mmCIF file of C-alpha atoms and ligand atoms in Angstrom:
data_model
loop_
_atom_site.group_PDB
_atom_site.id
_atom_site.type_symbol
_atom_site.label_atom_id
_atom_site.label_comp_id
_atom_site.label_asym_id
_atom_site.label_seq_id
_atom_site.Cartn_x
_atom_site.Cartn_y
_atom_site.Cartn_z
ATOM 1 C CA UNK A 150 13.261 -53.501 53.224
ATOM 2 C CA UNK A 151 16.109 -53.319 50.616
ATOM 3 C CA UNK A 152 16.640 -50.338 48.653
ATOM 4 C CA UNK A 153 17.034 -51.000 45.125
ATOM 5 C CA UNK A 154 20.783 -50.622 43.766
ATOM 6 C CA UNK A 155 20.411 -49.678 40.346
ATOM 7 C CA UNK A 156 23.692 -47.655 39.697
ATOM 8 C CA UNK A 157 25.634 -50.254 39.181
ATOM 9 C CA UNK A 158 28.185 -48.782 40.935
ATOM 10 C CA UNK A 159 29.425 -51.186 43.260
ATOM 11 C CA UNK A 160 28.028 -50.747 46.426
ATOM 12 C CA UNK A 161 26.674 -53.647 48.464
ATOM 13 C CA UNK A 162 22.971 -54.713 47.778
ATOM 14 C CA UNK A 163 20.516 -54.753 49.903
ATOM 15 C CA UNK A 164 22.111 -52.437 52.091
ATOM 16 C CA UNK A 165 20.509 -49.712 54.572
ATOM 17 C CA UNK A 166 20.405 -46.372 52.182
ATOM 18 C CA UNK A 167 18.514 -43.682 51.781
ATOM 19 C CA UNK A 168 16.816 -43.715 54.439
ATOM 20 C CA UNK A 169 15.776 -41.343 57.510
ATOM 21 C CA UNK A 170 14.880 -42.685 60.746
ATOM 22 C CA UNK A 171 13.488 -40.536 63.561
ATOM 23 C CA UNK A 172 13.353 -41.054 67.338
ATOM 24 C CA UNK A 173 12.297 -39.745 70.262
ATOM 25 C CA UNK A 174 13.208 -40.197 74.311
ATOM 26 C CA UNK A 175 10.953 -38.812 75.795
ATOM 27 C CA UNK A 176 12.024 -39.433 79.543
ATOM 28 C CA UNK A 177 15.101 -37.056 78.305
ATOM 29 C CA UNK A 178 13.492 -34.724 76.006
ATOM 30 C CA UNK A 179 15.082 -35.693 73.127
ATOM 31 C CA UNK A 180 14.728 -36.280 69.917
ATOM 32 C CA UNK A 181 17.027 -37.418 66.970
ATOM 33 C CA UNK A 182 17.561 -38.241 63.557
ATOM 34 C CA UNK A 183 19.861 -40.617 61.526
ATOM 35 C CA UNK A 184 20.127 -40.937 57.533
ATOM 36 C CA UNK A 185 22.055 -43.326 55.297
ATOM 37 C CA UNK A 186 22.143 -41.986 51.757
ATOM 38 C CA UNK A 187 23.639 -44.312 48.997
ATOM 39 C CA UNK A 188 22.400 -44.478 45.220
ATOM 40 C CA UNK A 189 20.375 -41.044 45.756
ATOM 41 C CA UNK A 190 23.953 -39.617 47.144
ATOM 42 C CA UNK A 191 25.347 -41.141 43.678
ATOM 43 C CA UNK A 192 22.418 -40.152 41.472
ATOM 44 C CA UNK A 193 22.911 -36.786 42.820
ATOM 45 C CA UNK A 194 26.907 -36.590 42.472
ATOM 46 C CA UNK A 195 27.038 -38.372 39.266
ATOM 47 C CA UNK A 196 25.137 -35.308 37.292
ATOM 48 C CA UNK A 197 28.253 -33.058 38.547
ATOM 49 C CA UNK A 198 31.443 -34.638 38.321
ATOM 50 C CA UNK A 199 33.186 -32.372 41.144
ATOM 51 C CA UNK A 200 36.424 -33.080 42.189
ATOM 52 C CA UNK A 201 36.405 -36.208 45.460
ATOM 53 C CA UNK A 202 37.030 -32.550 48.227
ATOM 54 C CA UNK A 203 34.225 -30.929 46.364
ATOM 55 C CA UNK A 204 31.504 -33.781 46.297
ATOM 56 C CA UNK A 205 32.813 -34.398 50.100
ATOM 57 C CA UNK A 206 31.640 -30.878 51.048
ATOM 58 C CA UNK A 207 28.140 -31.653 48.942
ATOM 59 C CA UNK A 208 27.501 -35.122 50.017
ATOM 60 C CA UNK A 209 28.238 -33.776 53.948
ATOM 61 C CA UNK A 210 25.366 -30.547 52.703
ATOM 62 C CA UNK A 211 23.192 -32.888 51.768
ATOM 63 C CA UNK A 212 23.449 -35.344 54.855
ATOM 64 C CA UNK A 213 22.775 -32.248 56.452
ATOM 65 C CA UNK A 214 20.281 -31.438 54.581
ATOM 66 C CA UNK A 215 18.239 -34.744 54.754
ATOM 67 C CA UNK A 216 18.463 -34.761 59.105
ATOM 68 C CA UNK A 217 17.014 -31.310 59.048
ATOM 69 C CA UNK A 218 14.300 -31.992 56.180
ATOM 70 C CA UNK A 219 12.865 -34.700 58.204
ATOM 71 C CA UNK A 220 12.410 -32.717 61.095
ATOM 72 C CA UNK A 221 9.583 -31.051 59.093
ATOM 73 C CA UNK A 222 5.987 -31.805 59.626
ATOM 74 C CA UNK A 223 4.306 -33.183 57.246
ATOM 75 C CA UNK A 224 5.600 -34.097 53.474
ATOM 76 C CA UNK A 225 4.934 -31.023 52.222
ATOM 77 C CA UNK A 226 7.576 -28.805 53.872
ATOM 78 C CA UNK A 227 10.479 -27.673 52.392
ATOM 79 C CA UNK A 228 14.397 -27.171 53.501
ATOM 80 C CA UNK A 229 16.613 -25.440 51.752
ATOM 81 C CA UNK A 230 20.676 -24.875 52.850
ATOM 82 C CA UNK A 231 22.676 -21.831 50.767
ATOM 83 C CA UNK A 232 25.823 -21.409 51.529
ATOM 84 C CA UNK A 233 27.157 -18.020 50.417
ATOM 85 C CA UNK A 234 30.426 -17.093 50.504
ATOM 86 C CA UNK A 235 33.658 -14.904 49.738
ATOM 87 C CA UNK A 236 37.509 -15.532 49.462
ATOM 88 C CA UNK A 237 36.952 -19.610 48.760
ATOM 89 C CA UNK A 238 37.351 -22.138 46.620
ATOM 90 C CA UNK A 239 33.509 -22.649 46.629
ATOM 91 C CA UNK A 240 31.076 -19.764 46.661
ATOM 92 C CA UNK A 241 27.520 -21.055 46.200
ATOM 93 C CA UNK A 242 25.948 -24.335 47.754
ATOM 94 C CA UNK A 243 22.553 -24.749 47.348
ATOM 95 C CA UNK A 244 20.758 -28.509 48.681
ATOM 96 C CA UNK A 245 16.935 -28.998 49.620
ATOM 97 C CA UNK A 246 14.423 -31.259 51.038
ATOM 98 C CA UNK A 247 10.783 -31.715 50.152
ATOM 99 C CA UNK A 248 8.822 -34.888 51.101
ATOM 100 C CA UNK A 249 11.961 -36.871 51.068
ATOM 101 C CA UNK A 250 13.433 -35.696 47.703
ATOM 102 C CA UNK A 251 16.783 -34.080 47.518
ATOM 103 C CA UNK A 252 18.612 -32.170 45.383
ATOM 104 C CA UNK A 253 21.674 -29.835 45.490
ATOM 105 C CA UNK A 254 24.502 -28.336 43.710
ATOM 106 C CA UNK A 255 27.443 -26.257 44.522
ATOM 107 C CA UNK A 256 29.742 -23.666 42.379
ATOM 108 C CA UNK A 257 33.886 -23.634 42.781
ATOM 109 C CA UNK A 258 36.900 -22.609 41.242
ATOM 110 C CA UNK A 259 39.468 -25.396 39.903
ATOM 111 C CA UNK A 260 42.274 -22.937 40.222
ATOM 112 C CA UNK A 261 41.274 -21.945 43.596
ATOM 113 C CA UNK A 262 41.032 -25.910 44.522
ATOM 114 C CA UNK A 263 44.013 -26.461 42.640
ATOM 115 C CA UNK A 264 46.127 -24.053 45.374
ATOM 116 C CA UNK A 265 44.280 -25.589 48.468
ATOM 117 C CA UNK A 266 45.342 -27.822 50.765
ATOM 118 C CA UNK A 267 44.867 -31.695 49.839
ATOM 119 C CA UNK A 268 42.376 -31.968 53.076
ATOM 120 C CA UNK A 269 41.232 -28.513 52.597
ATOM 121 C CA UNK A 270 39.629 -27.041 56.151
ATOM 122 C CA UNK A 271 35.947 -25.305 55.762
ATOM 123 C CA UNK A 272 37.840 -21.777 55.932
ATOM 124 C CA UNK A 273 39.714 -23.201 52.700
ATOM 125 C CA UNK A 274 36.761 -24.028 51.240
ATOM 126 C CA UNK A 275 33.939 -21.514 52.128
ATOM 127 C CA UNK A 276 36.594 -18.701 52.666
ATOM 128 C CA UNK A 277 34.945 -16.575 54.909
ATOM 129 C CA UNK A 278 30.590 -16.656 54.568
ATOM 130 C CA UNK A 279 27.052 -17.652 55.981
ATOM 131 C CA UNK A 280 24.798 -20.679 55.728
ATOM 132 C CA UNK A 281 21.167 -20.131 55.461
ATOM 133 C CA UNK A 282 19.049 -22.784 56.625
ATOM 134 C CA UNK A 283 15.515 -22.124 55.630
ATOM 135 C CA UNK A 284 12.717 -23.801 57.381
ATOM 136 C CA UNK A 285 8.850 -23.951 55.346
ATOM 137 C CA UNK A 286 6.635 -25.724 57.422
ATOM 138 C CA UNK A 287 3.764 -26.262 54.617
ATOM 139 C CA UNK A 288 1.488 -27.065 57.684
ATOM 140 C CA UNK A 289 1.690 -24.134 59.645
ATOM 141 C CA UNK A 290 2.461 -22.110 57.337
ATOM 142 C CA UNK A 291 5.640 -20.682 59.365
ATOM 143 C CA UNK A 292 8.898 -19.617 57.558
ATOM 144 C CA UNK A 293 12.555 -19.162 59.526
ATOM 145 C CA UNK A 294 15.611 -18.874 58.849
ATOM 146 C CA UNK A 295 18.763 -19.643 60.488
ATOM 147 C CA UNK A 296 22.002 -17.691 59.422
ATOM 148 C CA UNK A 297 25.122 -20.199 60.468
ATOM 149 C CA UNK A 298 28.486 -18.854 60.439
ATOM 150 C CA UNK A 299 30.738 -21.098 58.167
ATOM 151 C CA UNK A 300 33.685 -21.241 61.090
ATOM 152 C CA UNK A 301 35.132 -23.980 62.637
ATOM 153 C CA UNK A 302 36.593 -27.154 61.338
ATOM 154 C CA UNK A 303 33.601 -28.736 59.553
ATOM 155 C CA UNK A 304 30.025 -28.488 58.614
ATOM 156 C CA UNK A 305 28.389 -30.425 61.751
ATOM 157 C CA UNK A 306 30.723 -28.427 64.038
ATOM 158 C CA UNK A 307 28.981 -24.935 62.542
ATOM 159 C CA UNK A 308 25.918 -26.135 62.640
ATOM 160 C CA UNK A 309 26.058 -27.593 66.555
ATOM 161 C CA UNK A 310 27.850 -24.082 67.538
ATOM 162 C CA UNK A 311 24.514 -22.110 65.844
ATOM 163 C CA UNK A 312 22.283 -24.655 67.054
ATOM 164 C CA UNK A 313 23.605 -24.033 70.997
ATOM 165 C CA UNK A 314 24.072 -20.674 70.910
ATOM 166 C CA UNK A 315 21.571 -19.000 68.308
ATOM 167 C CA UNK A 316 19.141 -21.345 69.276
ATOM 168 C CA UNK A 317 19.394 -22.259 72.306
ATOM 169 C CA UNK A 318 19.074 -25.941 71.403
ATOM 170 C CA UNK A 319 21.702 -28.165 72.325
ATOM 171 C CA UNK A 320 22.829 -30.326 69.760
ATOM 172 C CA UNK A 321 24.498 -33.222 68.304
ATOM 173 C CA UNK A 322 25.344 -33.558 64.965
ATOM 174 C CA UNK A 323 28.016 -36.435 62.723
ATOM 175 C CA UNK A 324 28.451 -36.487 59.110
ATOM 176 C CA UNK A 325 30.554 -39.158 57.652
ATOM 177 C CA UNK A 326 31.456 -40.547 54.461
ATOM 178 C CA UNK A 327 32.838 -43.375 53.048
ATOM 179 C CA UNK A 328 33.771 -44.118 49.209
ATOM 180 C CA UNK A 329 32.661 -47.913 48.431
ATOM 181 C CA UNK A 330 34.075 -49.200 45.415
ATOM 182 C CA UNK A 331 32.973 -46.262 43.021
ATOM 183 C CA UNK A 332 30.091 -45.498 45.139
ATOM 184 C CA UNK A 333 29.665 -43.421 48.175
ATOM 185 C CA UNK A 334 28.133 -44.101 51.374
ATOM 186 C CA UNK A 335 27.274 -41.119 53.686
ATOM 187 C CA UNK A 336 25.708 -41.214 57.076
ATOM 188 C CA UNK A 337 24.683 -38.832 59.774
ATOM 189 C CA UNK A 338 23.104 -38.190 62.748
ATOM 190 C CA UNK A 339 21.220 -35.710 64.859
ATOM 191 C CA UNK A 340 20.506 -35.407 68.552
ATOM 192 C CA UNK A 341 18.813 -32.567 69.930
ATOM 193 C CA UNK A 342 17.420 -31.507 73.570
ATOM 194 C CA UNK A 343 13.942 -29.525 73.335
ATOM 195 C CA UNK A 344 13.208 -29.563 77.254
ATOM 196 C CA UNK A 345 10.306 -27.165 76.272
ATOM 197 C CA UNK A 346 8.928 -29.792 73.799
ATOM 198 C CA UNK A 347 9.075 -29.156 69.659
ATOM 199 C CA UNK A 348 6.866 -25.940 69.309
ATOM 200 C CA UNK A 349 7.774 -24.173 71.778
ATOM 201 C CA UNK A 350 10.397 -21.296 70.510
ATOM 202 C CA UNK A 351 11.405 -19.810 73.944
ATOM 203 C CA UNK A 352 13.015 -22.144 75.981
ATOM 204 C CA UNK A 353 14.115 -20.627 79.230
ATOM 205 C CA UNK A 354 15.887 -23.398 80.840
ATOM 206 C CA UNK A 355 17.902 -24.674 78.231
ATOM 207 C CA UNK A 356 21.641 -25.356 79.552
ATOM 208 C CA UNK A 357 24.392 -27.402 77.703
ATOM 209 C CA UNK A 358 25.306 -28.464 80.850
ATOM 210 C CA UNK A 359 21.606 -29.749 81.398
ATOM 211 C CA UNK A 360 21.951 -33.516 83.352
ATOM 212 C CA UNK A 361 19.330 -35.028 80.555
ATOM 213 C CA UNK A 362 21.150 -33.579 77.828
ATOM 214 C CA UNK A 363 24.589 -34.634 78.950
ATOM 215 C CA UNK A 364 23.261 -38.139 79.452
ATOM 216 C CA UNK A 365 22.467 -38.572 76.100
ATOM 217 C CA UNK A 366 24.986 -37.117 74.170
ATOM 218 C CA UNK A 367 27.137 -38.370 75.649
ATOM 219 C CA UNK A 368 26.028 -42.042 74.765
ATOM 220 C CA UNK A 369 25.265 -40.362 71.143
ATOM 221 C CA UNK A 370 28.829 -39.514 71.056
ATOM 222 C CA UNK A 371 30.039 -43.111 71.144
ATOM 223 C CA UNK A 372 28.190 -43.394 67.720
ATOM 224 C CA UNK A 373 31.715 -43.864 65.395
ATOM 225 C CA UNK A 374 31.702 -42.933 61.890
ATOM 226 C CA UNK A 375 32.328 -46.053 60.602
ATOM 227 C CA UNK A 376 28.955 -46.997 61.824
ATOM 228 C CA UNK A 377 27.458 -44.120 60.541
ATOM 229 C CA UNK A 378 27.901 -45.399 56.915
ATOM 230 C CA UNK A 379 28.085 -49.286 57.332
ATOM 231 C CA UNK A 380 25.463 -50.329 54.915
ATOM 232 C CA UNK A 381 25.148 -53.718 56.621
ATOM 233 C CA UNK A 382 23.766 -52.080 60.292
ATOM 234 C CA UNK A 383 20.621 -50.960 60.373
ATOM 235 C CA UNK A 384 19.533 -47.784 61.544
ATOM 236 C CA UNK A 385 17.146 -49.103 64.288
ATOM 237 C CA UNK A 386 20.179 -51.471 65.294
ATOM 238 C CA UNK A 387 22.010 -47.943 65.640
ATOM 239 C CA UNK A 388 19.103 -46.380 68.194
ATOM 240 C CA UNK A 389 19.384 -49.847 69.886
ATOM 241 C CA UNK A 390 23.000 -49.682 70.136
ATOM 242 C CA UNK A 391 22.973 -46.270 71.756
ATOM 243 C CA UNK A 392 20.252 -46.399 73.570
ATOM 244 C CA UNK A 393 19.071 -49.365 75.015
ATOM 245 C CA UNK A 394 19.458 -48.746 78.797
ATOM 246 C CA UNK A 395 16.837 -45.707 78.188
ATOM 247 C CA UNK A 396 13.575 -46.664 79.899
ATOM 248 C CA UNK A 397 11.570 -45.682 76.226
ATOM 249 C CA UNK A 398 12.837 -45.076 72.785
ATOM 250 C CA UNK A 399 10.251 -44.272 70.588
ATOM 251 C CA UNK A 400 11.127 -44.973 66.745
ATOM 252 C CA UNK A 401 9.199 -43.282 64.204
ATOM 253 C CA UNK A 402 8.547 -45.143 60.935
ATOM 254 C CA UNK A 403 11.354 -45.183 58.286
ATOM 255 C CA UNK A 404 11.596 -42.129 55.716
ATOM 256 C CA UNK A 405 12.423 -43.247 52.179
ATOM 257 C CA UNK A 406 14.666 -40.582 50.616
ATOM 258 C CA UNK A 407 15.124 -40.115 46.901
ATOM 259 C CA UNK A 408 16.957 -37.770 44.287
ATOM 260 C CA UNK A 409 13.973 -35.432 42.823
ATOM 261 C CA UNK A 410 13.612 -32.248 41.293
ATOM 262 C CA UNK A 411 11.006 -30.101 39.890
ATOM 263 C CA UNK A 412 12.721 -29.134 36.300
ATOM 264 C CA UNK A 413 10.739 -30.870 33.826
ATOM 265 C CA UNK A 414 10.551 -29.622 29.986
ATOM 266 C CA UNK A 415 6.810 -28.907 30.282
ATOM 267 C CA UNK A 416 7.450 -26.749 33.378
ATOM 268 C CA UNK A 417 9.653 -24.665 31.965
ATOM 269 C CA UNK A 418 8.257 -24.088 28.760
ATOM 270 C CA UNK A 419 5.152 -22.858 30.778
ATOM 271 C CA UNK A 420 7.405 -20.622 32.520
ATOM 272 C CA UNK A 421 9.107 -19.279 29.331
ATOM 273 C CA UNK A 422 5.543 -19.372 27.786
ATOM 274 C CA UNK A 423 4.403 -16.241 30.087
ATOM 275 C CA UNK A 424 7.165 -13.905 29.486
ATOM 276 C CA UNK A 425 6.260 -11.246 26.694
ATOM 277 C CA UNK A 426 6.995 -12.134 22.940
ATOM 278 C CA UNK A 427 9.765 -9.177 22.543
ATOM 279 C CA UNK A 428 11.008 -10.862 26.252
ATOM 280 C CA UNK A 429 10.908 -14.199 24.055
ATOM 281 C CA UNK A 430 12.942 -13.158 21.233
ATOM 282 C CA UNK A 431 15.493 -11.485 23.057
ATOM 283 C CA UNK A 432 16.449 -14.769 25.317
ATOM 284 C CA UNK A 433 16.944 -16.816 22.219
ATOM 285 C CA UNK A 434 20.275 -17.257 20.302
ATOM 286 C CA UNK A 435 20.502 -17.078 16.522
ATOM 287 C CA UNK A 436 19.052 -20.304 15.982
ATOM 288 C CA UNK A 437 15.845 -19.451 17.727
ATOM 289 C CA UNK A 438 16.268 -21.391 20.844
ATOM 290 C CA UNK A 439 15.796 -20.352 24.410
ATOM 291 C CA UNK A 440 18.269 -22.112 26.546
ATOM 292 C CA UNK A 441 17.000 -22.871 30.376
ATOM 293 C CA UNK A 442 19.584 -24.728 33.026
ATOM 294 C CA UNK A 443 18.677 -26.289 35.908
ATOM 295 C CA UNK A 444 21.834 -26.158 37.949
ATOM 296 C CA UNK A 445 20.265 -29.025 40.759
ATOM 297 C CA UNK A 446 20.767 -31.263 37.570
ATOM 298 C CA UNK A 447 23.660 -29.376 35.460
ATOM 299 C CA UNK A 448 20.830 -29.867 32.100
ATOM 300 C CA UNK A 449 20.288 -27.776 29.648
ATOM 301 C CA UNK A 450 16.796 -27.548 28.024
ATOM 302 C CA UNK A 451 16.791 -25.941 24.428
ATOM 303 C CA UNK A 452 13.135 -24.514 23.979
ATOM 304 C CA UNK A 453 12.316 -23.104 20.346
ATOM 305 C CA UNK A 454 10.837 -20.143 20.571
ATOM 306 C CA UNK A 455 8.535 -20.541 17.475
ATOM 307 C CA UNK A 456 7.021 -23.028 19.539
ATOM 308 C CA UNK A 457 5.860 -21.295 22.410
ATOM 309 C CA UNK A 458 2.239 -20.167 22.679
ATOM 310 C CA UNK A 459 1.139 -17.012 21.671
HETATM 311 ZN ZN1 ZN B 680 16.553 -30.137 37.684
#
């Protein structure tokens, strides 16, 4: 199915974007995800106007962001990443997931950026600091967090090391980007071993140096990045490519993804609406209006006070 191109921006039509697909092999206990975001990537970029290193480090958060949110179960779940950090040229990244919509926004200094390096490492960027990966699983009503340690020489390369050793889940993870014309093009993917299946938390055997796990990671591994955002292959051609001498590959069904979020004028105002009148009065400026921002879309939404209900 093609996604619809309506940015104008000059990326290929009916190309592969936006899209999560999940597998499973189940002979080797494990699982994986890969996601092509295109337009949404641009809808989401194109609200910002960051500097090409800063809306690298988003578009890489929010590839990130989009193989973990579809690990959820059911639509309802929500994934949020915050990085928070010290001593960098960024020091806030915020991106979530929630039934396929995605969203995310990230704080930085221009004179900081202006000092870095032209191919600034993540110490560079993130100085020194943590990134909280919050799991809600609406379904079961269960809640974790993961704390990764911003070290190393990239995002995927933090999150693998937590992954492994915080987690005891071996891991594969690739995050690639390509610019296309004034577009962008990011891809990803995400292998993982769960020898004790998906619910279980304790896994007792888990060894990186497991036979099934180095089996397939190491054909994951031949995955290049260049195929990670070619628009023209699609993602089950990917999973084919990698995996076809596996005895079963199960595909699950394709994941639309889109750019959403949950500011709307009528929301807010409701919000607004139950603070106390005094509470009122004192947010507004002199010309009576409340100013709200939703940082996910850098808006502003004036509110007159007078109009609020009483
Ligand atoms: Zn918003």
């Amino acid at each position: 199915m093609a996604s619809p191109n309506g940015n104008g921006q000059g990326l290929p039509v009916n190309g592969e974007y936006d899209r999560v697909l999940g597998f499973t092999i189940p002979g080797r206990h494990a699982r994986g995800r890969l996601v092509r975001l295109g337009p949404v990537l641009d809808a989401i970029l194109s609200n910002h106007g960051y500097p090409p290193a800063i809306e690298r480090v988003l578009a890489e958060a929010l590839t990130l962001t989009a193989l973990l949110g579809s690990t959820l179960k059911g639509a309802e779940g929500q994934l949020t990443l915050q990085a928070q950090t010290q001593g960098g040229v960024i020091d806030l990244l915020v991106c979530d997931y929630r039934g396929g919509e995605m969203r995310g926004y990230l704080r930085h200094d221009p004179d900081r950026l202006a000092e870095a390096p032209v191919d600034p490492s993540l110490f560079a960027l993130f100085g020194k600091g943590y990134l909280a990966i919050t799991f809600d699983q609406a379904v079961t009503g269960e809640r974790y967090q993961g704390i990764v340690p911003l070290e190393g020489g990239s995002l995927a390369e933090a999150v693998e090391k937590y992954f492994a050793q915080s987690e005891q889940i071996p891991s594969l993870v690739r995050l690639s980007l390509r610019a296309e014309g004034r577009g962008h093009v990011a891809g990803g993917i995400l292998l993982q071993h769960l020898p004790e299946g998906e619910d279980g938390r304790d896994r007792i055997h888990t060894r990186l140096d497991h036979p099934e796990w180095e089996h397939v990671s190491t054909l994951a591994a031949t995955l290049t990045l260049g195929e990670l955002t070619d628009a023209a292959l699609p993602l089950d051609r990917v999973v084919w490519r990698l995996f076809n001498e596996e005895p079963e590959v199960r595909v699950l069904p394709i994941l639309p993804l889109s750019r959403g979020c949950r500011c709307n004028p009528q929301h807010i105002r409701d919000v607004i609406g139950r603070f106390p009148a005094e509470e009122q009065a004192s947010m507004a400026d002199a010309e009576g209006l409340i100013h709200v921002d939703c940082e996910f879309c850098a808006r502003r939404f004036p509110i007159a006070a007078e109009t609020l209900p009483r």
